[in-house]
Structure formats: structure tokens, C-alpha cells
Tab-separated table of C-alpha atoms and ligand atoms in Angstrom:
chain	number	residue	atom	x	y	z
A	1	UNK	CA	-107.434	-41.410	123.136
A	2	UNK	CA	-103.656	-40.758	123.725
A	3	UNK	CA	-103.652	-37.349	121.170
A	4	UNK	CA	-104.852	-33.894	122.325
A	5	UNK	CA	-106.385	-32.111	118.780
A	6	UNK	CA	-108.112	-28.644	118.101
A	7	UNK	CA	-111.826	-29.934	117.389
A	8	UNK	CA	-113.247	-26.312	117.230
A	9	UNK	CA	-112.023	-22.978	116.240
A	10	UNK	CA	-113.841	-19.162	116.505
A	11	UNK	CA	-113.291	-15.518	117.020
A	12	UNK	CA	-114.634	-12.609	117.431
A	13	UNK	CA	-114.171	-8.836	116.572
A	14	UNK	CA	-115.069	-5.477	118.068
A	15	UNK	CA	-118.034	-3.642	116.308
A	16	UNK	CA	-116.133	-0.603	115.058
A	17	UNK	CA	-113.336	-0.645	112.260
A	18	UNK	CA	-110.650	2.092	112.060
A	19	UNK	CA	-109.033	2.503	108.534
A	20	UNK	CA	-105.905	4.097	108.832
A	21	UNK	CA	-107.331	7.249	106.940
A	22	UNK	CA	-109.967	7.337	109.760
A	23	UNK	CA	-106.618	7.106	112.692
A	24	UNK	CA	-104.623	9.813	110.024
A	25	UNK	CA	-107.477	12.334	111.323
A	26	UNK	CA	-106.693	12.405	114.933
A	27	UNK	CA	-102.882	11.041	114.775
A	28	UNK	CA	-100.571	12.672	113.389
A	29	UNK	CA	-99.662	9.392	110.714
A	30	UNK	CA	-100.964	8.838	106.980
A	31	UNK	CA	-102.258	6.066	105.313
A	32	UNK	CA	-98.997	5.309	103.334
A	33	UNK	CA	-96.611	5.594	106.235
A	34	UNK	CA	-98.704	2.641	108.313
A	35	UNK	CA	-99.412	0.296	104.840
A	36	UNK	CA	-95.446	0.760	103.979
A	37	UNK	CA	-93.909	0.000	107.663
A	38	UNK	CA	-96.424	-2.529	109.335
A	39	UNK	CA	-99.204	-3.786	106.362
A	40	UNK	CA	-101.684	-2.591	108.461
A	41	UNK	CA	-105.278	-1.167	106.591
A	42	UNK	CA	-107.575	-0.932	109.661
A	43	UNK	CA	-108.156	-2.478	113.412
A	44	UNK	CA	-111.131	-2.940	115.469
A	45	UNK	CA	-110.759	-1.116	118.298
A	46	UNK	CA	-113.350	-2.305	121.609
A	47	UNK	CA	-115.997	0.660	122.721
A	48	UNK	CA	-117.965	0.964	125.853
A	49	UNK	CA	-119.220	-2.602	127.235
A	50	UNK	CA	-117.113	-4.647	124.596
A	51	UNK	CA	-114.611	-5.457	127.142
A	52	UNK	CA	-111.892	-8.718	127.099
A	53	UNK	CA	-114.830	-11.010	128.610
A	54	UNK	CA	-117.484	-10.005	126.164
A	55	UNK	CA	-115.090	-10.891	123.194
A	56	UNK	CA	-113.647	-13.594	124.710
A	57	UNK	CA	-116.871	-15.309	125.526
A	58	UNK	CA	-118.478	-14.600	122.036
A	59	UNK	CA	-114.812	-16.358	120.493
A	60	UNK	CA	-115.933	-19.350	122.849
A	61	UNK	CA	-119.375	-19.750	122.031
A	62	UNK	CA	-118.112	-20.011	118.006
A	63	UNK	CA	-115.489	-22.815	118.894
A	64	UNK	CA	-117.744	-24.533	121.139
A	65	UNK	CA	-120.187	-24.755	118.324
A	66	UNK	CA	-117.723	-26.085	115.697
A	67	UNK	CA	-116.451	-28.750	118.404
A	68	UNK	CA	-119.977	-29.676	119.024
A	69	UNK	CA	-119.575	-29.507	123.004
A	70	UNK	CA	-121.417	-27.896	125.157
A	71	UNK	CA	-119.979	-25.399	127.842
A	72	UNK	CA	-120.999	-27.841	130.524
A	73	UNK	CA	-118.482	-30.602	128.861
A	74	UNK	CA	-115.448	-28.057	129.411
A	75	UNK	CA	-113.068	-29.421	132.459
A	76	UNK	CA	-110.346	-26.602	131.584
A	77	UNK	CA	-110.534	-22.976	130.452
A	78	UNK	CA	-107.641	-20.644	130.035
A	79	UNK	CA	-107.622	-17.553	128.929
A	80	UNK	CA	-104.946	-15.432	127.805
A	81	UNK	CA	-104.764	-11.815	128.236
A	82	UNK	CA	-103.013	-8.914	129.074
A	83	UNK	CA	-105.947	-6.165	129.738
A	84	UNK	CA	-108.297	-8.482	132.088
A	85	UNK	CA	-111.646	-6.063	132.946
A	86	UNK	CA	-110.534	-6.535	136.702
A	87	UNK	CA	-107.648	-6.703	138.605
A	88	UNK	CA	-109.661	-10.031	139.445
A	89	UNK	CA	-111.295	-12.157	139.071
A	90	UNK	CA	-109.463	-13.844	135.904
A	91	UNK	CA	-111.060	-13.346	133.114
A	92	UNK	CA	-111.755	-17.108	132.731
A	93	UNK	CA	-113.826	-17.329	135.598
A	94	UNK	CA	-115.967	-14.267	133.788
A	95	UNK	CA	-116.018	-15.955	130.400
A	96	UNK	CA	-117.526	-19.497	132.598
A	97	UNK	CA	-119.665	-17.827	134.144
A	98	UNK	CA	-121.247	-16.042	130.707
A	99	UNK	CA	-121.257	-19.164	129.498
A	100	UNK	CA	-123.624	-20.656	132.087
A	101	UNK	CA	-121.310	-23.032	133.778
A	102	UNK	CA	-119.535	-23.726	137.076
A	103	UNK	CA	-117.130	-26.403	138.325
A	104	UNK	CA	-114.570	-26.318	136.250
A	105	UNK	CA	-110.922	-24.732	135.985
A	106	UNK	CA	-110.636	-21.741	134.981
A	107	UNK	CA	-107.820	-19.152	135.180
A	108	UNK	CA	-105.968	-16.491	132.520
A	109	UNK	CA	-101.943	-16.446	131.692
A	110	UNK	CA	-100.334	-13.462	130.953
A	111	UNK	CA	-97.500	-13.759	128.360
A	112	UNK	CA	-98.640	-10.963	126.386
A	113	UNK	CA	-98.677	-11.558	122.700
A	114	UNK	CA	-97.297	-15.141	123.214
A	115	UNK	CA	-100.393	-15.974	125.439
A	116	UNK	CA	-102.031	-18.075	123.480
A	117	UNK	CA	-99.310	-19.962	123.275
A	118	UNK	CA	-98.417	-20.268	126.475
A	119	UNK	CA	-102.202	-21.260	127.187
A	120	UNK	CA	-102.293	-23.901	124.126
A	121	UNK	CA	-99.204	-25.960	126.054
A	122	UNK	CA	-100.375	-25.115	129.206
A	123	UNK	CA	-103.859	-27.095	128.287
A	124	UNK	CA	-101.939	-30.148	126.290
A	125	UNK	CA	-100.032	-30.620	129.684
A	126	UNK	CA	-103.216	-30.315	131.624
A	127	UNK	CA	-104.819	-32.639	129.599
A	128	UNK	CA	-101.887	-35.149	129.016
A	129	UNK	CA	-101.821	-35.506	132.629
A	130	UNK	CA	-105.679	-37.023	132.557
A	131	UNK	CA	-108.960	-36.180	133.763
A	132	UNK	CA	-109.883	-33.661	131.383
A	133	UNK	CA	-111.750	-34.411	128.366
A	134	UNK	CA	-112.205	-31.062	126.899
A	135	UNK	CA	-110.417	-27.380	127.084
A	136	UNK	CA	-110.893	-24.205	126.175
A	137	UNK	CA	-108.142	-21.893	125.358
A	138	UNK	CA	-108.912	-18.482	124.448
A	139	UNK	CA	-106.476	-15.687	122.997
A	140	UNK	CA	-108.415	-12.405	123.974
A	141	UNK	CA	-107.397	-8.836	124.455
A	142	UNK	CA	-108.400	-5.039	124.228
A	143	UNK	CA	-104.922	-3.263	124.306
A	144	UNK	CA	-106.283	0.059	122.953
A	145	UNK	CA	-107.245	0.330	126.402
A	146	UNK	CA	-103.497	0.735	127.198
A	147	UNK	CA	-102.865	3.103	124.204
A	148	UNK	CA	-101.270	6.681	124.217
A	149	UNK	CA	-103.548	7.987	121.189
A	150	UNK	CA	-100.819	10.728	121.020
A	151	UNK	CA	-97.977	8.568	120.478
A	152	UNK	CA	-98.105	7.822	117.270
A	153	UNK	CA	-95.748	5.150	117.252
A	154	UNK	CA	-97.443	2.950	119.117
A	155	UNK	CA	-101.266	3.387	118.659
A	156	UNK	CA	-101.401	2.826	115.014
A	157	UNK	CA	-99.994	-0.834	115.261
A	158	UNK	CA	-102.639	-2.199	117.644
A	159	UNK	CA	-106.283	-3.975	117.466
A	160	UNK	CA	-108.972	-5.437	119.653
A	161	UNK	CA	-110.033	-8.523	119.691
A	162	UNK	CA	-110.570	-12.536	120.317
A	163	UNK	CA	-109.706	-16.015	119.394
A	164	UNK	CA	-110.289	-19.492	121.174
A	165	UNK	CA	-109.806	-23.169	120.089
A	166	UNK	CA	-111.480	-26.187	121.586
A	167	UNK	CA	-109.163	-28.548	122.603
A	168	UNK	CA	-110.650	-32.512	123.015
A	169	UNK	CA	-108.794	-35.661	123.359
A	170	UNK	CA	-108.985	-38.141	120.473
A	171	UNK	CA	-107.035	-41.668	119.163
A	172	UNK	CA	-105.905	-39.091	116.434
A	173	UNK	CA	-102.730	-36.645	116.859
A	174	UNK	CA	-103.030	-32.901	117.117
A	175	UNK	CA	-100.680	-30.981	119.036
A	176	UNK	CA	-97.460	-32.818	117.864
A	177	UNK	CA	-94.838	-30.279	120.467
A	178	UNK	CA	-95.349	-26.933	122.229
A	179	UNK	CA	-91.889	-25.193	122.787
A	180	UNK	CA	-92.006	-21.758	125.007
A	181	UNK	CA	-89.130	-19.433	126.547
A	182	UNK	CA	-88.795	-16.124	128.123
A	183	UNK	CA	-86.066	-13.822	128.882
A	184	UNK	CA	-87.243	-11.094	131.435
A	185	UNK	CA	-83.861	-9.363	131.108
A	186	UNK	CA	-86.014	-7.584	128.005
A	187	UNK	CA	-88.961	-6.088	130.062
A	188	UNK	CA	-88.116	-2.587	129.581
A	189	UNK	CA	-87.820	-3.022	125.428
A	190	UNK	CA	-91.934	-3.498	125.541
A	191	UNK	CA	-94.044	-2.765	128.472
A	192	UNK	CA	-96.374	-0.949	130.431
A	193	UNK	CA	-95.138	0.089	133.683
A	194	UNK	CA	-98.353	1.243	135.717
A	195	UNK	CA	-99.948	-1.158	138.309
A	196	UNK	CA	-102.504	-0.192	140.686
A	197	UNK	CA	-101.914	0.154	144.006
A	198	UNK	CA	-103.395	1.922	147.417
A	199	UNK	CA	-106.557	3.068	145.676
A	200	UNK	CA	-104.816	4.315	142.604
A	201	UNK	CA	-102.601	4.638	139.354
A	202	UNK	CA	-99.537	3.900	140.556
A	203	UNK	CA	-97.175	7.313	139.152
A	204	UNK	CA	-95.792	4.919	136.344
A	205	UNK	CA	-96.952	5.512	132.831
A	206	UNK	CA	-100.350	3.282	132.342
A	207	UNK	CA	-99.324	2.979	128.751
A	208	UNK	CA	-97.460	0.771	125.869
A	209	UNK	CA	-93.699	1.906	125.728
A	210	UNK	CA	-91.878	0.200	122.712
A	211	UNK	CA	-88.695	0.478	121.681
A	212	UNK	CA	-89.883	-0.563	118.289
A	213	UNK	CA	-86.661	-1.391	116.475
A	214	UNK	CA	-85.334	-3.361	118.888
A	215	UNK	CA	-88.205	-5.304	119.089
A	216	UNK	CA	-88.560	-6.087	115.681
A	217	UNK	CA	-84.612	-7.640	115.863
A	218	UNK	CA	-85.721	-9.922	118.796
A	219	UNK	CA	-88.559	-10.956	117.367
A	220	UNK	CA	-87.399	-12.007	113.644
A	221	UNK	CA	-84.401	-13.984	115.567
A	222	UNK	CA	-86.594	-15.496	118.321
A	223	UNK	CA	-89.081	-16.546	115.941
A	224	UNK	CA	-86.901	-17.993	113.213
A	225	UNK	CA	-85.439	-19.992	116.487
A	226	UNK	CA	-88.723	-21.622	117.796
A	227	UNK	CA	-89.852	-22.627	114.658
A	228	UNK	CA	-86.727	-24.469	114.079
A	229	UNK	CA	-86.849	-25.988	117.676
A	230	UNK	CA	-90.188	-27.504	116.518
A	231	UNK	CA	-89.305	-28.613	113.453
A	232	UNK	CA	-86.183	-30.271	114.922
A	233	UNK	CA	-88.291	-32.051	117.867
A	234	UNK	CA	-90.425	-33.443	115.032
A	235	UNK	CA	-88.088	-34.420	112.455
A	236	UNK	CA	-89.683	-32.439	109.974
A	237	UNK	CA	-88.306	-29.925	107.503
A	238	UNK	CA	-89.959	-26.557	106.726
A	239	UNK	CA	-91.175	-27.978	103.011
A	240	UNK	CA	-93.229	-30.557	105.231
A	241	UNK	CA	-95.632	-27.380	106.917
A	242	UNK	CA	-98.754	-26.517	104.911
A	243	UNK	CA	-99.126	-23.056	107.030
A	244	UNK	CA	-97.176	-20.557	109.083
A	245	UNK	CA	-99.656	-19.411	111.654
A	246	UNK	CA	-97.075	-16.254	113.115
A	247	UNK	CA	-98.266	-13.596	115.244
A	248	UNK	CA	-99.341	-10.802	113.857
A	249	UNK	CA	-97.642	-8.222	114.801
A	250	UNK	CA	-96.406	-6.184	111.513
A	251	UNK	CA	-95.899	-7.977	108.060
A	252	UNK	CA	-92.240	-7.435	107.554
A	253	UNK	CA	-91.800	-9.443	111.368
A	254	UNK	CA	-93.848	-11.931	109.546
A	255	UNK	CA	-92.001	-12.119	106.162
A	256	UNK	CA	-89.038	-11.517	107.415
A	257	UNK	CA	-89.303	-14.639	109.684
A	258	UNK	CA	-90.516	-16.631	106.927
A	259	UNK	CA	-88.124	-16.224	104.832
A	260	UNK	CA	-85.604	-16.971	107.307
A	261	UNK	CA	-86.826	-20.174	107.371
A	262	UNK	CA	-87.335	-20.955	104.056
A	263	UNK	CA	-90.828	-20.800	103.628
A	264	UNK	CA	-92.890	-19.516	100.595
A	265	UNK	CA	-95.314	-16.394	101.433
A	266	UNK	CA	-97.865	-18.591	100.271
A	267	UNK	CA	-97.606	-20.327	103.102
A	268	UNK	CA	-97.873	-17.585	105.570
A	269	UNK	CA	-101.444	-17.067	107.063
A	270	UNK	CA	-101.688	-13.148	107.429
A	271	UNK	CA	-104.192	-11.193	108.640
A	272	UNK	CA	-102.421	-8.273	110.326
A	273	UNK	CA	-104.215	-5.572	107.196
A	274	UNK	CA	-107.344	-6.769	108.572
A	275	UNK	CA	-106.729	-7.089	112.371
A	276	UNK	CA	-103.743	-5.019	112.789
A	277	UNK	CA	-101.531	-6.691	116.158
A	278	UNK	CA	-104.290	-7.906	118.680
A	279	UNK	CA	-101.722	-9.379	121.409
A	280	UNK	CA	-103.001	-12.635	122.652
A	281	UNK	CA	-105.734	-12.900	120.195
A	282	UNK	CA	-103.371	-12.397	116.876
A	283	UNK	CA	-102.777	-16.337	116.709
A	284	UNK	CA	-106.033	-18.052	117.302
A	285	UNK	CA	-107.599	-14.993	115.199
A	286	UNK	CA	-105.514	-16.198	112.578
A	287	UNK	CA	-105.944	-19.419	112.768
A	288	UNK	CA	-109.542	-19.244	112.932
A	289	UNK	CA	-109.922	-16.320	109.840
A	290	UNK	CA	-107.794	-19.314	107.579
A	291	UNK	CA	-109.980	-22.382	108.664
A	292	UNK	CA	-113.440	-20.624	108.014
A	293	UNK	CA	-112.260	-19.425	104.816
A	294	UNK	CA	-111.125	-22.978	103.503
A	295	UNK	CA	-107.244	-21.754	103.684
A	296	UNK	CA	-106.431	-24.758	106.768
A	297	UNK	CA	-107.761	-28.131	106.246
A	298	UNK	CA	-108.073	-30.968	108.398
A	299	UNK	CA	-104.893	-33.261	108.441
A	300	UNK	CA	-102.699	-30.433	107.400
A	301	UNK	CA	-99.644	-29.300	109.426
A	302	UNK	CA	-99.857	-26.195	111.155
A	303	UNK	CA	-96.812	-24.138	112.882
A	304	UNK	CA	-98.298	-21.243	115.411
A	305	UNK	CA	-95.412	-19.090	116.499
A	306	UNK	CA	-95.444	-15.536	118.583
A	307	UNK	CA	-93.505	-13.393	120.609
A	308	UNK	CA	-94.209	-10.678	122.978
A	309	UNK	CA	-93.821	-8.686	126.020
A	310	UNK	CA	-91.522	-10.103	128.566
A	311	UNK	CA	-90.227	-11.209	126.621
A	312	UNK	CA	-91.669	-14.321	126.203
A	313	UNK	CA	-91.699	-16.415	122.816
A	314	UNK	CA	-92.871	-20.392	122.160
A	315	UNK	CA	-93.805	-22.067	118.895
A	316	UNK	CA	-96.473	-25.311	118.654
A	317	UNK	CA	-96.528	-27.606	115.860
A	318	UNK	CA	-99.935	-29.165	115.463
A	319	UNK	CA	-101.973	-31.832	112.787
A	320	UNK	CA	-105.372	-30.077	112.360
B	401	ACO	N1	-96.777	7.753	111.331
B	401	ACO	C1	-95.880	8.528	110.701
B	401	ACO	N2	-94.584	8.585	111.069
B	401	ACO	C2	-94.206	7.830	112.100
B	401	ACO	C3	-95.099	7.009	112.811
B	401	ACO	C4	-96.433	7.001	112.379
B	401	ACO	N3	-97.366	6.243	112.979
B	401	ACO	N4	-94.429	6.380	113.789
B	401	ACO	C5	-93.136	6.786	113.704
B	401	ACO	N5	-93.016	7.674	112.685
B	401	ACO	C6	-91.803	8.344	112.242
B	401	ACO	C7	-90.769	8.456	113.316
B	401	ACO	O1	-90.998	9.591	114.115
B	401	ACO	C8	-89.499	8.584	112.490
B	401	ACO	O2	-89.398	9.914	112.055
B	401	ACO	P1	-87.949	10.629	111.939
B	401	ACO	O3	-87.186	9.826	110.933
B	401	ACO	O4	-88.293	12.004	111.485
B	401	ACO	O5	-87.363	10.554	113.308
B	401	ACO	C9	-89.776	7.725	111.257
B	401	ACO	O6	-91.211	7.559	111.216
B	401	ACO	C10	-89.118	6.363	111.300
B	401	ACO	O7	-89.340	5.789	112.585
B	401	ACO	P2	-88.761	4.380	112.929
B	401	ACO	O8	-89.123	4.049	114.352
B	401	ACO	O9	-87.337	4.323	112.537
B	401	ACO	O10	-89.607	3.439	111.958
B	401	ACO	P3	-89.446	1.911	111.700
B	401	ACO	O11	-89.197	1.647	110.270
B	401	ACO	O12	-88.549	1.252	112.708
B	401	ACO	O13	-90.918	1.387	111.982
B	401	ACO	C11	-92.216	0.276	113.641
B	401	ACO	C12	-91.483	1.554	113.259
B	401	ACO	C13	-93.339	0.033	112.666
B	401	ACO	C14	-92.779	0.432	115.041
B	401	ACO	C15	-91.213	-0.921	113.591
B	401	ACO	O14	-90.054	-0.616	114.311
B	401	ACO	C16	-91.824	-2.174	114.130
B	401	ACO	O15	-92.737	-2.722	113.564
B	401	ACO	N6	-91.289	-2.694	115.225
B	401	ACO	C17	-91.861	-3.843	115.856
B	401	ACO	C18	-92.806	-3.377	116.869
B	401	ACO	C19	-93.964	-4.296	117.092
B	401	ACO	O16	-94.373	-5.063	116.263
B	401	ACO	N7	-94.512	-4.133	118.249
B	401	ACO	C20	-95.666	-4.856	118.570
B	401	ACO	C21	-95.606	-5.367	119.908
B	401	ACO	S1	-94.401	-6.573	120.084
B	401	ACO	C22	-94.962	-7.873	119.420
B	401	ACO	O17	-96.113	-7.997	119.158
B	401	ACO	C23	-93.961	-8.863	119.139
């Protein structure tokens, strides 16, 4: 039982869809402009009582059931997430306790749209270290509450949502490397500068402030870099990946990045038309959308890969 492997995957998705005709009414945007520059169709976008925890726990319950654990056999949860519903506690310790459980670890990483990520290695070390059995890392988010639905060129791009993998150990390998970075230097290019403090807003904008082209250069060069820092550690070359699992953030990012590296769209799991960018979700959303419809297989090599706010980046290269 030396090899940490994903034995469950689900997701979850707000109730109400937004097609970009349905945005084009309030936002000053069009259908064509948001298809042509991003590949976006629609988002889900969270209303009243579908908060982080509610998503993120109904994600759980799906991968728990296609692990075939029960709650009470998790040692480790992590979530990641940028828009917690309280300053505290962590969302984890919500999501355990909707699940019925106590006792184990639970706590949330912020990396922004990398958190997944960051939680996915984060667990492997955990669990390479001994004593846990099973893990739960969950991907969850509800950034349109940090939208300016005046700023056009920010609120069409985002989504709400959740994704979460079980993690269990097994004589069988999984998670092959997990490679992450960050270069704070950046934190102006994407952020949101409001905190709360002495009973209130702090005077700082509460909302997402993008420089949007220079964000799209960092990411297509980080990317492109921590796939290749996988594929080095591993000795493989890009023809020896079955999927791309990138972070869906806009398709050009994605194709771009791809094709960088060599790598037929084919082999690109996308779901940003659907989904549009849903942070720390975006990866294990993915992931989950291409195993449920038959895309991912078992035994097939898998290369997750995402970037965000921070900036942070990481890549993880991983048998299914
Ligand atoms: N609808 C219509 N017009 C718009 C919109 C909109 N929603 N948003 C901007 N425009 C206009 C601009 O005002 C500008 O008009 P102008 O020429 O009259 O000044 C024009 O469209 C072009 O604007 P640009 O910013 O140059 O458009 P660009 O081709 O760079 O696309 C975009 C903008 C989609 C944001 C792109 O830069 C991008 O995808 N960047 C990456 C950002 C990203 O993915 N962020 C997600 C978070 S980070 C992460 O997840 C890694």
C-alpha cells in the first residue's frame, strides 16, 4: 500500500444557469464577444443558501459514493477555496460536520484557482507520511460573490461551483508527482483587496481586479512550464499523456498551453462553455465531468495543471 490513487471522483453545480444572452441583458457584453474571447456559453452562478459548504459537501457525498467509503473512514479533508461562508471556521470543518462526522482533520488552502492543486499535494504528503487511510480533497468556490456585475470585464468569465476526489492508499500507483510554485511579487495583476476588519469592509475594493492581459501571458508561460516539470520528473514525453486536465479559465489559456506543449486538442479535457472559470473547483470539475462521461479511464495518464491568484501555479501527474 505504498501508492496514494484517486478512488472516487464528484461535483456539483449551482441550480441556476446563465447563458451569456441571459448576462448580455444586464451587462453591457453580447453573446459573440464572450464565445470569441473566452469559449464561454453559460455559468452557474450560486443563489441564496447555495453557499461554498453546501456545494462542497454535495461534491463530497458523490466522490465518497464512487470510492465506496463512508464519511466516517475519512482521516483528512481539505478544502480549497477562496470565498469560505465565514471568516471561520474553514470550510472543511463545515463540509465534516454536514457530513455527519467528527475527529478528523480538516482545514481549507487558499491558492485561488490553483487550490485544488495545492490541496491534491498537500493530501499525497499527508498521506505519504502514514496514518491516514483515506482523504478528501475538495475544489469548491462561489466567486460571483466577489463580482462587480458592472465591470464587464470581469463578471462574464466566472462560475460557481464544486469538485472533490477521494484520495485512498493502494499497492497500485496514482499520484505519480505534484509540482507547485508561487510568486507573490504578482498579487496586484489578480486580486481582491478588501478584508474585514473592526466590524467592517475594510475601504479596499471587495471585488475581482484583473489585469486580464497580463494574466493570460503568465498563465500560458507558467503552465507550459509545470507541465514540463512533470513530465521531466517522470521521464515521460507529452505523446505518453492520455488527457490534459488544465484549469479552466478561458479556452485560448487552454489551447494556447496545449499547443505549447505539443499536445493534440483532442487531448484537452474542456469544460470552460459549460462551467465558465470556477476558481478552485475548475480542475476537479473537470476531471470529474470527463470520468462520468467515459472520456478518463482507469489506468490512463492524467496531467492536472492551474494557475491563479497569487500567483500561485503547480501541475500533478497522476495514473487514474
Ligand atoms: N463584453 C464586451 N466587450 C468587452 C468585454 C465584455 N465582457 N470585456 C472587455 N470588453 C472590451 C474592452 O473594453 C475593449 O474595448 P476597447 O477596445 O474599446 O477598449 C475590448 O473589449 C478588448 O478588451 P481586451 O481586454 O483587450 O480583450 P482581450 O482580448 O484581452 O480579452 C480577456 C479579455 C478575456 C479578459 C482576456 O484578457 C483573458 O482571458 N485574460 C485572462 C484572464 C483570466 O482568465 N482570468 C481568470 C482569472 S485568472 C486564472 O484563472 C488563471
Amino acid at each position: 500500500m505504498n501508492h496514494i490513487r484517486i478512488t472516487g471522483t464528484g461535483s456539483a453545480l449551482p441550480v441556476r444557469c446563465v447563458t451569456n444572452l441571459e448576462l448580455s441583458k444586464t451587462v453591457d457584453t453580447s453573446d459573440e464577444w464572450i464565445r470569441e474571447r473566452t469559449g464561454i456559453r453559460q455559468r452557474y452562478l450560486a443563489s441564496e443558501g447555495e453557499t461554498t459548504s453546501v456545494l462542497a459537501t454535495r461534491a463530497a457525498r458523490i466522490a465518497l459514493e464512487a470510492a465506496g467509503i463512508e464519511a466516517k473512514d475519512l482521516d483528512l479533508i481539505i478544502v480549497a477555496t477562496t470565498t469560505p461562508d465565514m471568516v471561520f471556521p474553514s470550510t472543511a470543518c463545515l463540509v465534516q460536520a454536514a457530513l455527519g462526522v467528527s475527529g478528523s482533520i480538516a482545514f481549507d488552502i487558499q491558492a485561488v484557482c490553483t487550490g485544488f492543486l495545492y490541496g491534491l499535494a498537500t493530501a499525497e504528503r499527508f498521506m505519504r507520511a502514514g496514518g491516514i487511510r483515506h482523504a478528501l480533497v475538495i475544489g469548491a468556490d462561489t466567486l460571483s460573490n466577489l463580482l462587480d456585475w458592472n465591470d464587464r470585464t470581469t463578471c462574464v468569465l466566472f462560475g460557481d461551483g464544486a469538485g472533490a476526489v477521494v484520495l485512498s492508499r493502494s499497492d497500485h500507483p496514482g499520484i505519480l508527482s505534484s509540482h507547485l510554485h508561487a510568486d507573490g511579487s504578482h498579487a496586484g495583476m489578480l486580486c481582491v483587496p478588501g478584508n474585514v476588519s473592526k466590524g467592517a469592509m475594510s475601504t479596499a475594493s471587495p471585488f475581482i481586479h484583473m489585469d486580464g492581459q497580463s494574466v493570460f501571458k503568465f498563465a500560458v508561460k507558467v503552465l507550459d512550464e509545470v507541465c514540463r516539470e512533470a513530465l521531466t520528473a517522470n521521464h515521460f514525453s507529452i505523446d505518453e499523456i492520455d488527457w490534459l486536465i488544465p484549469h479552466q479559465a478561458n479556452i485560448r489559456i487552454l489551447l494556447s498551453t496545449a499547443r505549447k506543449l505539443g499536445l493534440p486538442e483532442n487531448k484537452v479535457i474542456i469544460t470552460v462553455g459549460e462551467h465558465g472559470n470556477t476558481s478552485a473547483a475548475s480542475v476537479p470539475l473537470a476531471l470529474d465531468v470527463a470520468v462520468r462521461n467515459g472520456s478518463v479511464q482507469a489506468g490512463q495518464r492524467l496531467l492536472l495543471t492551474a494557475v491563479g491568484g497569487g500567483f500561485t501555479w503547480g501541475s500533478a501527474l497522476v495514473i487514474f
